[in-house]
Amino acid sequence: RIEEAKTVKAEKERAAFMLADAETKMPKADADGTTGEAGSPANAVKHYPDVAGTWKESRPRKEDSGVMFKVSQKGSNVACTATFPVAGFGISTFSGEGTITEFGNLTLTITPVKHPKGWVPNYRTALLSKDGLSISGIMTWQDGRGDFEWVKTADRFGRRIGK
């Protein structure tokens, strides 16, 4: 279990390094608004990875896992919702908004809408896997921090992915 945790930590550090390295290699805009490449505008259309669909969350504590997030996307803007049962409370709902970069770096703010007393928003920073089927990252909230992973279970049209 310790080795697994070390591997996950190393993979996250490598992903953060790769993202920072890729961003430093991007062409910078010249004073005339071009990147220096023949007629290539600095604000050319960017292509963002497609994260719209249904994602299942897993976390280190099994009792925190299994929440299904429905994600929508328009360009770099991402929104999500989740509804799930909470023992002793009933149905809890969350909504979230954030962005994704063309490199797959995702930032989200997830806000409890209907929830038990004391639940607070959490902020997530994550990286989309190369195959586009998982998102791994860190979430923070008022008094804590934890790892999370989302695995894509359906695409934007509801077609199941995987087993």
Tab-separated table of N, CA, C and O in Angstrom, residues 53-160:
chain	number	residue	atom	x	y	z
A	53	GLY	N	-19.396	13.953	-20.248
A	53	GLY	CA	-19.864	12.585	-20.058
A	53	GLY	C	-20.084	12.296	-18.584
A	53	GLY	O	-20.226	13.210	-17.769
A	54	THR	N	-20.087	11.014	-18.236
A	54	THR	CA	-20.302	10.581	-16.860
A	54	THR	C	-19.007	10.000	-16.313
A	54	THR	O	-18.356	9.190	-16.975
A	55	TRP	N	-18.647	10.431	-15.120
A	55	TRP	CA	-17.401	10.023	-14.479
A	55	TRP	C	-17.702	9.476	-13.081
A	55	TRP	O	-18.486	10.052	-12.341
A	56	LYS	N	-17.057	8.361	-12.717
A	56	LYS	CA	-17.215	7.768	-11.388
A	56	LYS	C	-15.994	8.116	-10.550
A	56	LYS	O	-14.861	7.897	-10.965
A	57	GLU	N	-16.255	8.663	-9.372
A	57	GLU	CA	-15.157	9.077	-8.498
A	57	GLU	C	-14.706	7.937	-7.601
A	57	GLU	O	-15.520	7.182	-7.082
A	58	SER	N	-13.391	7.835	-7.415
A	58	SER	CA	-12.844	6.927	-6.406
A	58	SER	C	-11.859	7.729	-5.567
A	58	SER	O	-11.199	8.636	-6.056
A	59	ARG	N	-11.824	7.381	-4.279
A	59	ARG	CA	-10.938	8.058	-3.345
A	59	ARG	C	-10.332	7.006	-2.435
A	59	ARG	O	-10.807	5.877	-2.370
A	60	PRO	N	-9.287	7.357	-1.703
A	60	PRO	CA	-8.623	6.372	-0.843
A	60	PRO	C	-9.560	5.662	0.139
A	60	PRO	O	-9.434	4.466	0.351
A	61	ARG	N	-10.511	6.390	0.730
A	61	ARG	CA	-11.473	5.742	1.632
A	61	ARG	C	-12.641	5.222	0.811
A	61	ARG	O	-13.305	5.986	0.111
A	62	LYS	N	-12.883	3.915	0.888
A	62	LYS	CA	-13.931	3.284	0.085
A	62	LYS	C	-15.292	3.949	0.282
A	62	LYS	O	-16.044	4.132	-0.664
A	63	GLU	N	-15.606	4.376	1.504
A	63	GLU	CA	-16.916	4.980	1.776
A	63	GLU	C	-17.086	6.336	1.094
A	63	GLU	O	-18.191	6.839	0.967
A	64	ASP	N	-15.982	6.940	0.644
A	64	ASP	CA	-16.056	8.209	-0.077
A	64	ASP	C	-16.146	8.016	-1.586
A	64	ASP	O	-16.244	8.978	-2.335
A	65	SER	N	-16.060	6.780	-2.045
A	65	SER	CA	-16.015	6.496	-3.482
A	65	SER	C	-17.398	6.202	-4.045
A	65	SER	O	-18.338	5.922	-3.316
A	66	GLY	N	-17.499	6.255	-5.374
A	66	GLY	CA	-18.710	5.837	-6.061
A	66	GLY	C	-19.623	6.947	-6.538
A	66	GLY	O	-20.603	6.680	-7.230
A	67	VAL	N	-19.341	8.187	-6.187
A	67	VAL	CA	-20.187	9.292	-6.631
A	67	VAL	C	-20.042	9.444	-8.144
A	67	VAL	O	-18.941	9.410	-8.684
A	68	MET	N	-21.157	9.600	-8.831
A	68	MET	CA	-21.158	9.763	-10.284
A	68	MET	C	-21.349	11.250	-10.613
A	68	MET	O	-22.303	11.873	-10.149
A	69	PHE	N	-20.414	11.782	-11.406
A	69	PHE	CA	-20.476	13.169	-11.840
A	69	PHE	C	-20.872	13.232	-13.299
A	69	PHE	O	-20.290	12.521	-14.128
A	70	LYS	N	-21.862	14.052	-13.624
A	70	LYS	CA	-22.237	14.304	-15.017
A	70	LYS	C	-21.566	15.611	-15.411
A	70	LYS	O	-21.795	16.637	-14.778
A	71	VAL	N	-20.740	15.546	-16.457
A	71	VAL	CA	-19.925	16.688	-16.857
A	71	VAL	C	-20.368	17.190	-18.224
A	71	VAL	O	-20.575	16.403	-19.157
A	72	SER	N	-20.524	18.502	-18.350
A	72	SER	CA	-20.791	19.140	-19.639
A	72	SER	C	-19.625	20.073	-19.943
A	72	SER	O	-18.884	20.472	-19.045
A	73	GLN	N	-19.470	20.404	-21.216
A	73	GLN	CA	-18.320	21.201	-21.614
A	73	GLN	C	-18.639	22.041	-22.826
A	73	GLN	O	-19.318	21.602	-23.749
A	74	LYS	N	-18.102	23.259	-22.826
A	74	LYS	CA	-18.153	24.130	-23.998
A	74	LYS	C	-16.788	24.806	-24.082
A	74	LYS	O	-16.482	25.678	-23.270
A	75	GLY	N	-15.971	24.355	-25.025
A	75	GLY	CA	-14.613	24.876	-25.136
A	75	GLY	C	-13.809	24.525	-23.910
A	75	GLY	O	-13.752	23.374	-23.490
A	76	SER	N	-13.247	25.534	-23.263
A	76	SER	CA	-12.442	25.294	-22.064
A	76	SER	C	-13.288	25.289	-20.790
A	76	SER	O	-12.793	24.941	-19.722
A	77	ASN	N	-14.571	25.662	-20.896
A	77	ASN	CA	-15.441	25.725	-19.726
A	77	ASN	C	-16.078	24.371	-19.439
A	77	ASN	O	-16.632	23.730	-20.336
A	78	VAL	N	-16.016	23.977	-18.172
A	78	VAL	CA	-16.524	22.685	-17.734
A	78	VAL	C	-17.503	22.911	-16.582
A	78	VAL	O	-17.264	23.765	-15.725
A	79	ALA	N	-18.592	22.158	-16.578
A	79	ALA	CA	-19.556	22.200	-15.473
A	79	ALA	C	-19.920	20.768	-15.106
A	79	ALA	O	-19.858	19.867	-15.953
A	80	CYS	N	-20.269	20.542	-13.841
A	80	CYS	CA	-20.641	19.190	-13.437
A	80	CYS	C	-21.707	19.225	-12.350
A	80	CYS	O	-21.880	20.234	-11.669
A	81	THR	N	-22.415	18.110	-12.225
A	81	THR	CA	-23.390	17.920	-11.163
A	81	THR	C	-23.240	16.502	-10.626
A	81	THR	O	-22.787	15.603	-11.340
A	82	ALA	N	-23.624	16.322	-9.379
A	82	ALA	CA	-23.634	14.990	-8.773
A	82	ALA	C	-24.777	14.935	-7.779
A	82	ALA	O	-25.059	15.911	-7.077
A	83	THR	N	-25.460	13.799	-7.745
A	83	THR	CA	-26.536	13.544	-6.797
A	83	THR	C	-26.297	12.164	-6.221
A	83	THR	O	-26.085	11.217	-6.976
A	84	PHE	N	-26.303	12.053	-4.877
A	84	PHE	CA	-26.047	10.753	-4.267
A	84	PHE	C	-26.637	10.708	-2.863
A	84	PHE	O	-26.816	11.745	-2.221
A	85	PRO	N	-26.931	9.483	-2.383
A	85	PRO	CA	-27.509	9.355	-1.042
A	85	PRO	C	-26.452	9.500	0.050
A	85	PRO	O	-25.320	9.062	-0.100
A	86	VAL	N	-26.831	10.154	1.147
A	86	VAL	CA	-25.965	10.300	2.309
A	86	VAL	C	-26.724	9.723	3.505
A	86	VAL	O	-27.837	10.168	3.806
A	87	ALA	N	-26.121	8.734	4.178
A	87	ALA	CA	-26.762	8.083	5.321
A	87	ALA	C	-27.165	9.120	6.371
A	87	ALA	O	-26.383	10.007	6.713
A	88	GLY	N	-28.396	9.022	6.846
A	88	GLY	CA	-28.886	9.927	7.875
A	88	GLY	C	-29.294	11.303	7.377
A	88	GLY	O	-29.702	12.153	8.162
A	89	PHE	N	-29.162	11.547	6.060
A	89	PHE	CA	-29.522	12.855	5.513
A	89	PHE	C	-30.525	12.723	4.381
A	89	PHE	O	-31.522	13.411	4.339
A	90	GLY	N	-30.242	11.845	3.449
A	90	GLY	CA	-31.073	11.710	2.254
A	90	GLY	C	-30.235	11.971	1.016
A	90	GLY	O	-29.049	11.662	0.981
A	91	ILE	N	-30.834	12.584	0.016
A	91	ILE	CA	-30.135	12.853	-1.239
A	91	ILE	C	-29.375	14.168	-1.156
A	91	ILE	O	-29.939	15.201	-0.826
A	92	SER	N	-28.082	14.103	-1.456
A	92	SER	CA	-27.222	15.282	-1.466
A	92	SER	C	-26.898	15.632	-2.915
A	92	SER	O	-26.750	14.744	-3.757
A	93	THR	N	-26.800	16.919	-3.213
A	93	THR	CA	-26.456	17.339	-4.572
A	93	THR	C	-25.293	18.332	-4.544
A	93	THR	O	-25.130	19.088	-3.592
A	94	PHE	N	-24.503	18.266	-5.598
A	94	PHE	CA	-23.364	19.155	-5.777
A	94	PHE	C	-23.411	19.720	-7.183
A	94	PHE	O	-23.934	19.098	-8.103
A	95	SER	N	-22.826	20.896	-7.363
A	95	SER	CA	-22.617	21.429	-8.705
A	95	SER	C	-21.199	21.987	-8.743
A	95	SER	O	-20.626	22.347	-7.711
A	96	GLY	N	-20.638	22.033	-9.940
A	96	GLY	CA	-19.279	22.524	-10.057
A	96	GLY	C	-19.044	23.244	-11.362
A	96	GLY	O	-19.747	23.023	-12.346
A	97	GLU	N	-18.061	24.130	-11.353
A	97	GLU	CA	-17.650	24.853	-12.551
A	97	GLU	C	-16.147	24.955	-12.561
A	97	GLU	O	-15.510	25.010	-11.507
A	98	GLY	N	-15.580	24.998	-13.763
A	98	GLY	CA	-14.147	25.148	-13.869
A	98	GLY	C	-13.699	25.226	-15.308
A	98	GLY	O	-14.496	25.519	-16.208
A	99	THR	N	-12.429	24.946	-15.515
A	99	THR	CA	-11.844	25.020	-16.850
A	99	THR	C	-10.897	23.855	-17.090
A	99	THR	O	-10.398	23.232	-16.145
A	100	ILE	N	-10.656	23.603	-18.375
A	100	ILE	CA	-9.652	22.629	-18.790
A	100	ILE	C	-8.763	23.307	-19.824
A	100	ILE	O	-9.254	24.089	-20.652
A	101	THR	N	-7.472	23.043	-19.755
A	101	THR	CA	-6.551	23.604	-20.748
A	101	THR	C	-6.429	22.638	-21.914
A	101	THR	O	-6.866	21.480	-21.836
A	102	GLU	N	-5.813	23.100	-22.998
A	102	GLU	CA	-5.606	22.223	-24.147
A	102	GLU	C	-4.668	21.070	-23.811
A	102	GLU	O	-4.597	20.082	-24.528
A	103	PHE	N	-3.974	21.151	-22.680
A	103	PHE	CA	-3.062	20.081	-22.245
A	103	PHE	C	-3.733	19.100	-21.295
A	103	PHE	O	-3.110	18.160	-20.828
A	104	GLY	N	-5.003	19.353	-20.930
A	104	GLY	CA	-5.724	18.440	-20.049
A	104	GLY	C	-5.623	18.784	-18.576
A	104	GLY	O	-5.979	17.972	-17.725
A	105	ASN	N	-5.155	19.981	-18.245
A	105	ASN	CA	-5.091	20.408	-16.856
A	105	ASN	C	-6.461	20.956	-16.460
A	105	ASN	O	-6.963	21.888	-17.073
A	106	LEU	N	-7.054	20.387	-15.434
A	106	LEU	CA	-8.424	20.695	-15.044
A	106	LEU	C	-8.440	21.370	-13.675
A	106	LEU	O	-7.755	20.928	-12.752
A	107	THR	N	-9.204	22.451	-13.544
A	107	THR	CA	-9.449	23.075	-12.243
A	107	THR	C	-10.962	23.205	-12.077
A	107	THR	O	-11.662	23.620	-12.995
A	108	LEU	N	-11.452	22.819	-10.911
A	108	LEU	CA	-12.891	22.840	-10.629
A	108	LEU	C	-13.153	23.345	-9.224
A	108	LEU	O	-12.363	23.085	-8.312
A	109	THR	N	-14.277	24.024	-9.062
A	109	THR	CA	-14.808	24.331	-7.738
A	109	THR	C	-16.116	23.567	-7.628
A	109	THR	O	-17.025	23.780	-8.427
A	110	ILE	N	-16.182	22.646	-6.672
A	110	ILE	CA	-17.380	21.832	-6.459
A	110	ILE	C	-18.093	22.377	-5.215
A	110	ILE	O	-17.515	22.441	-4.133
A	111	THR	N	-19.353	22.774	-5.394
A	111	THR	CA	-20.110	23.417	-4.321
A	111	THR	C	-21.295	22.553	-3.909
A	111	THR	O	-22.094	22.149	-4.768
A	112	PRO	N	-21.433	22.259	-2.607
A	112	PRO	CA	-22.615	21.524	-2.150
A	112	PRO	C	-23.861	22.397	-2.309
A	112	PRO	O	-23.842	23.572	-1.953
A	113	VAL	N	-24.926	21.825	-2.881
A	113	VAL	CA	-26.180	22.558	-3.078
A	113	VAL	C	-27.182	22.131	-2.007
A	113	VAL	O	-27.704	22.959	-1.270
A	114	LYS	N	-27.443	20.845	-1.914
A	114	LYS	CA	-28.295	20.283	-0.868
A	114	LYS	C	-27.409	19.286	-0.134
A	114	LYS	O	-26.936	18.323	-0.735
A	115	HIS	N	-27.161	19.533	1.158
A	115	HIS	CA	-26.113	18.767	1.831
A	115	HIS	C	-26.273	18.803	3.347
A	115	HIS	O	-26.964	19.673	3.891
A	116	PRO	N	-25.596	17.882	4.028
A	116	PRO	CA	-25.591	17.929	5.491
A	116	PRO	C	-24.894	19.196	5.986
A	116	PRO	O	-24.017	19.753	5.310
A	117	LYS	N	-25.264	19.647	7.156
A	117	LYS	CA	-24.673	20.844	7.763
A	117	LYS	C	-23.154	20.670	7.872
A	117	LYS	O	-22.657	19.606	8.221
A	118	GLY	N	-22.444	21.739	7.545
A	118	GLY	CA	-20.993	21.722	7.683
A	118	GLY	C	-20.229	21.371	6.415
A	118	GLY	O	-19.009	21.515	6.371
A	119	TRP	N	-20.918	20.902	5.396
A	119	TRP	CA	-20.212	20.583	4.147
A	119	TRP	C	-19.846	21.896	3.456
A	119	TRP	O	-20.641	22.833	3.421
A	120	VAL	N	-18.659	21.958	2.911
A	120	VAL	CA	-18.140	23.191	2.305
A	120	VAL	C	-17.673	22.897	0.872
A	120	VAL	O	-17.455	21.750	0.507
A	121	PRO	N	-17.504	23.955	0.068
A	121	PRO	CA	-16.984	23.752	-1.293
A	121	PRO	C	-15.597	23.115	-1.255
A	121	PRO	O	-14.853	23.273	-0.284
A	122	ASN	N	-15.266	22.385	-2.319
A	122	ASN	CA	-13.908	21.883	-2.454
A	122	ASN	C	-13.364	22.305	-3.804
A	122	ASN	O	-14.106	22.549	-4.744
A	123	TYR	N	-12.075	22.435	-3.847
A	123	TYR	CA	-11.384	22.947	-5.029
A	123	TYR	C	-10.484	21.840	-5.549
A	123	TYR	O	-9.725	21.242	-4.791
A	124	ARG	N	-10.573	21.588	-6.842
A	124	ARG	CA	-9.850	20.455	-7.419
A	124	ARG	C	-8.914	20.894	-8.527
A	124	ARG	O	-9.273	21.713	-9.370
A	125	THR	N	-7.727	20.320	-8.513
A	125	THR	CA	-6.738	20.508	-9.557
A	125	THR	C	-6.348	19.114	-10.011
A	125	THR	O	-5.990	18.269	-9.177
A	126	ALA	N	-6.436	18.859	-11.315
A	126	ALA	CA	-6.215	17.499	-11.789
A	126	ALA	C	-5.674	17.496	-13.211
A	126	ALA	O	-5.618	18.532	-13.871
A	127	LEU	N	-5.311	16.298	-13.657
A	127	LEU	CA	-4.786	16.117	-14.997
A	127	LEU	C	-5.516	14.961	-15.676
A	127	LEU	O	-5.661	13.887	-15.087
A	128	LEU	N	-5.961	15.199	-16.889
A	128	LEU	CA	-6.614	14.173	-17.709
A	128	LEU	C	-5.553	13.212	-18.228
A	128	LEU	O	-4.483	13.645	-18.689
A	129	SER	N	-5.828	11.918	-18.188
A	129	SER	CA	-4.884	10.925	-18.700
A	129	SER	C	-4.756	11.058	-20.218
A	129	SER	O	-5.630	11.629	-20.882
A	130	LYS	N	-3.671	10.512	-20.765
A	130	LYS	CA	-3.437	10.601	-22.204
A	130	LYS	C	-4.564	9.971	-23.008
A	130	LYS	O	-4.912	10.458	-24.073
A	131	ASP	N	-5.139	8.860	-22.504
A	131	ASP	CA	-6.223	8.193	-23.236
A	131	ASP	C	-7.575	8.865	-23.013
A	131	ASP	O	-8.579	8.480	-23.614
A	132	GLY	N	-7.632	9.876	-22.128
A	132	GLY	CA	-8.874	10.616	-21.898
A	132	GLY	C	-9.909	9.877	-21.076
A	132	GLY	O	-11.061	10.302	-21.007
A	133	LEU	N	-9.511	8.783	-20.410
A	133	LEU	CA	-10.476	7.969	-19.687
A	133	LEU	C	-10.382	8.096	-18.168
A	133	LEU	O	-11.171	7.493	-17.449
A	134	SER	N	-9.422	8.865	-17.671
A	134	SER	CA	-9.345	9.084	-16.228
A	134	SER	C	-8.791	10.476	-15.937
A	134	SER	O	-8.076	11.061	-16.751
A	135	ILE	N	-9.178	10.975	-14.785
A	135	ILE	CA	-8.722	12.274	-14.297
A	135	ILE	C	-8.228	12.042	-12.871
A	135	ILE	O	-8.963	11.507	-12.042
A	136	SER	N	-6.996	12.426	-12.588
A	136	SER	CA	-6.429	12.247	-11.250
A	136	SER	C	-5.954	13.582	-10.714
A	136	SER	O	-5.384	14.376	-11.460
A	137	GLY	N	-6.189	13.786	-9.417
A	137	GLY	CA	-5.741	15.048	-8.857
A	137	GLY	C	-5.907	15.150	-7.368
A	137	GLY	O	-6.089	14.160	-6.665
A	138	ILE	N	-5.873	16.398	-6.929
A	138	ILE	CA	-5.950	16.722	-5.512
A	138	ILE	C	-7.134	17.659	-5.294
A	138	ILE	O	-7.381	18.557	-6.091
A	139	MET	N	-7.853	17.407	-4.196
A	139	MET	CA	-8.937	18.310	-3.824
A	139	MET	C	-8.617	18.893	-2.453
A	139	MET	O	-8.037	18.227	-1.601
A	140	THR	N	-8.957	20.154	-2.288
A	140	THR	CA	-8.749	20.822	-1.007
A	140	THR	C	-10.061	21.458	-0.582
A	140	THR	O	-10.902	21.789	-1.413
A	141	TRP	N	-10.222	21.609	0.712
A	141	TRP	CA	-11.384	22.290	1.256
A	141	TRP	C	-10.940	23.019	2.510
A	141	TRP	O	-9.748	23.008	2.841
A	142	GLN	N	-11.858	23.652	3.182
A	142	GLN	CA	-11.564	24.537	4.309
A	142	GLN	C	-10.531	23.958	5.279
A	142	GLN	O	-9.582	24.635	5.639
A	143	ASP	N	-10.697	22.736	5.709
A	143	ASP	CA	-9.804	22.158	6.721
A	143	ASP	C	-9.136	20.861	6.263
A	143	ASP	O	-8.767	20.043	7.097
A	144	GLY	N	-9.007	20.666	4.961
A	144	GLY	CA	-8.440	19.388	4.565
A	144	GLY	C	-7.984	19.319	3.132
A	144	GLY	O	-8.047	20.298	2.375
A	145	ARG	N	-7.567	18.116	2.789
A	145	ARG	CA	-7.013	17.861	1.459
A	145	ARG	C	-7.064	16.364	1.216
A	145	ARG	O	-6.955	15.565	2.137
A	146	GLY	N	-7.232	15.953	-0.041
A	146	GLY	CA	-7.244	14.531	-0.359
A	146	GLY	C	-7.050	14.297	-1.846
A	146	GLY	O	-7.172	15.213	-2.659
A	147	ASP	N	-6.724	13.071	-2.182
A	147	ASP	CA	-6.577	12.666	-3.579
A	147	ASP	C	-7.912	12.172	-4.112
A	147	ASP	O	-8.768	11.714	-3.349
A	148	PHE	N	-8.082	12.261	-5.411
A	148	PHE	CA	-9.269	11.688	-6.033
A	148	PHE	C	-8.923	11.234	-7.443
A	148	PHE	O	-7.927	11.652	-8.021
A	149	GLU	N	-9.765	10.365	-7.967
A	149	GLU	CA	-9.639	9.946	-9.363
A	149	GLU	C	-11.042	9.779	-9.924
A	149	GLU	O	-11.930	9.277	-9.241
A	150	TRP	N	-11.226	10.236	-11.150
A	150	TRP	CA	-12.472	10.009	-11.864
A	150	TRP	C	-12.163	9.070	-13.024
A	150	TRP	O	-11.159	9.233	-13.719
A	151	VAL	N	-13.051	8.110	-13.234
A	151	VAL	CA	-12.945	7.205	-14.371
A	151	VAL	C	-14.179	7.418	-15.234
A	151	VAL	O	-15.311	7.401	-14.731
A	152	LYS	N	-13.960	7.607	-16.527
A	152	LYS	CA	-15.077	7.888	-17.435
A	152	LYS	C	-15.876	6.612	-17.675
A	152	LYS	O	-15.318	5.578	-18.026
A	153	THR	N	-17.201	6.699	-17.456
A	153	THR	CA	-18.063	5.540	-17.642
A	153	THR	C	-18.996	5.681	-18.842
A	153	THR	O	-19.537	4.698	-19.323
A	154	ALA	N	-19.197	6.919	-19.313
A	154	ALA	CA	-20.055	7.149	-20.483
A	154	ALA	C	-19.610	8.442	-21.163
A	154	ALA	O	-19.134	9.367	-20.513
A	155	ASP	N	-19.785	8.482	-22.484
A	155	ASP	CA	-19.411	9.692	-23.215
A	155	ASP	C	-20.536	10.722	-23.135
A	155	ASP	O	-21.558	10.503	-22.481
A	156	ARG	N	-20.364	11.839	-23.830
A	156	ARG	CA	-21.333	12.936	-23.767
A	156	ARG	C	-22.724	12.528	-24.261
A	156	ARG	O	-23.715	13.182	-23.960
A	157	PHE	N	-22.813	11.444	-25.026
A	157	PHE	CA	-24.098	10.979	-25.562
A	157	PHE	C	-24.693	9.863	-24.715
A	157	PHE	O	-25.714	9.294	-25.077
A	158	GLY	N	-24.037	9.517	-23.617
A	158	GLY	CA	-24.543	8.471	-22.738
A	158	GLY	C	-24.106	7.073	-23.130
A	158	GLY	O	-24.542	6.096	-22.497
A	159	ARG	N	-23.255	6.956	-24.146
A	159	ARG	CA	-22.769	5.617	-24.543
A	159	ARG	C	-21.754	5.136	-23.516
A	159	ARG	O	-20.804	5.849	-23.207
A	160	ARG	N	-21.973	3.913	-23.000
A	160	ARG	CA	-21.091	3.359	-21.970
A	160	ARG	C	-19.677	3.162	-22.488
A	160	ARG	O	-19.471	2.816	-23.636
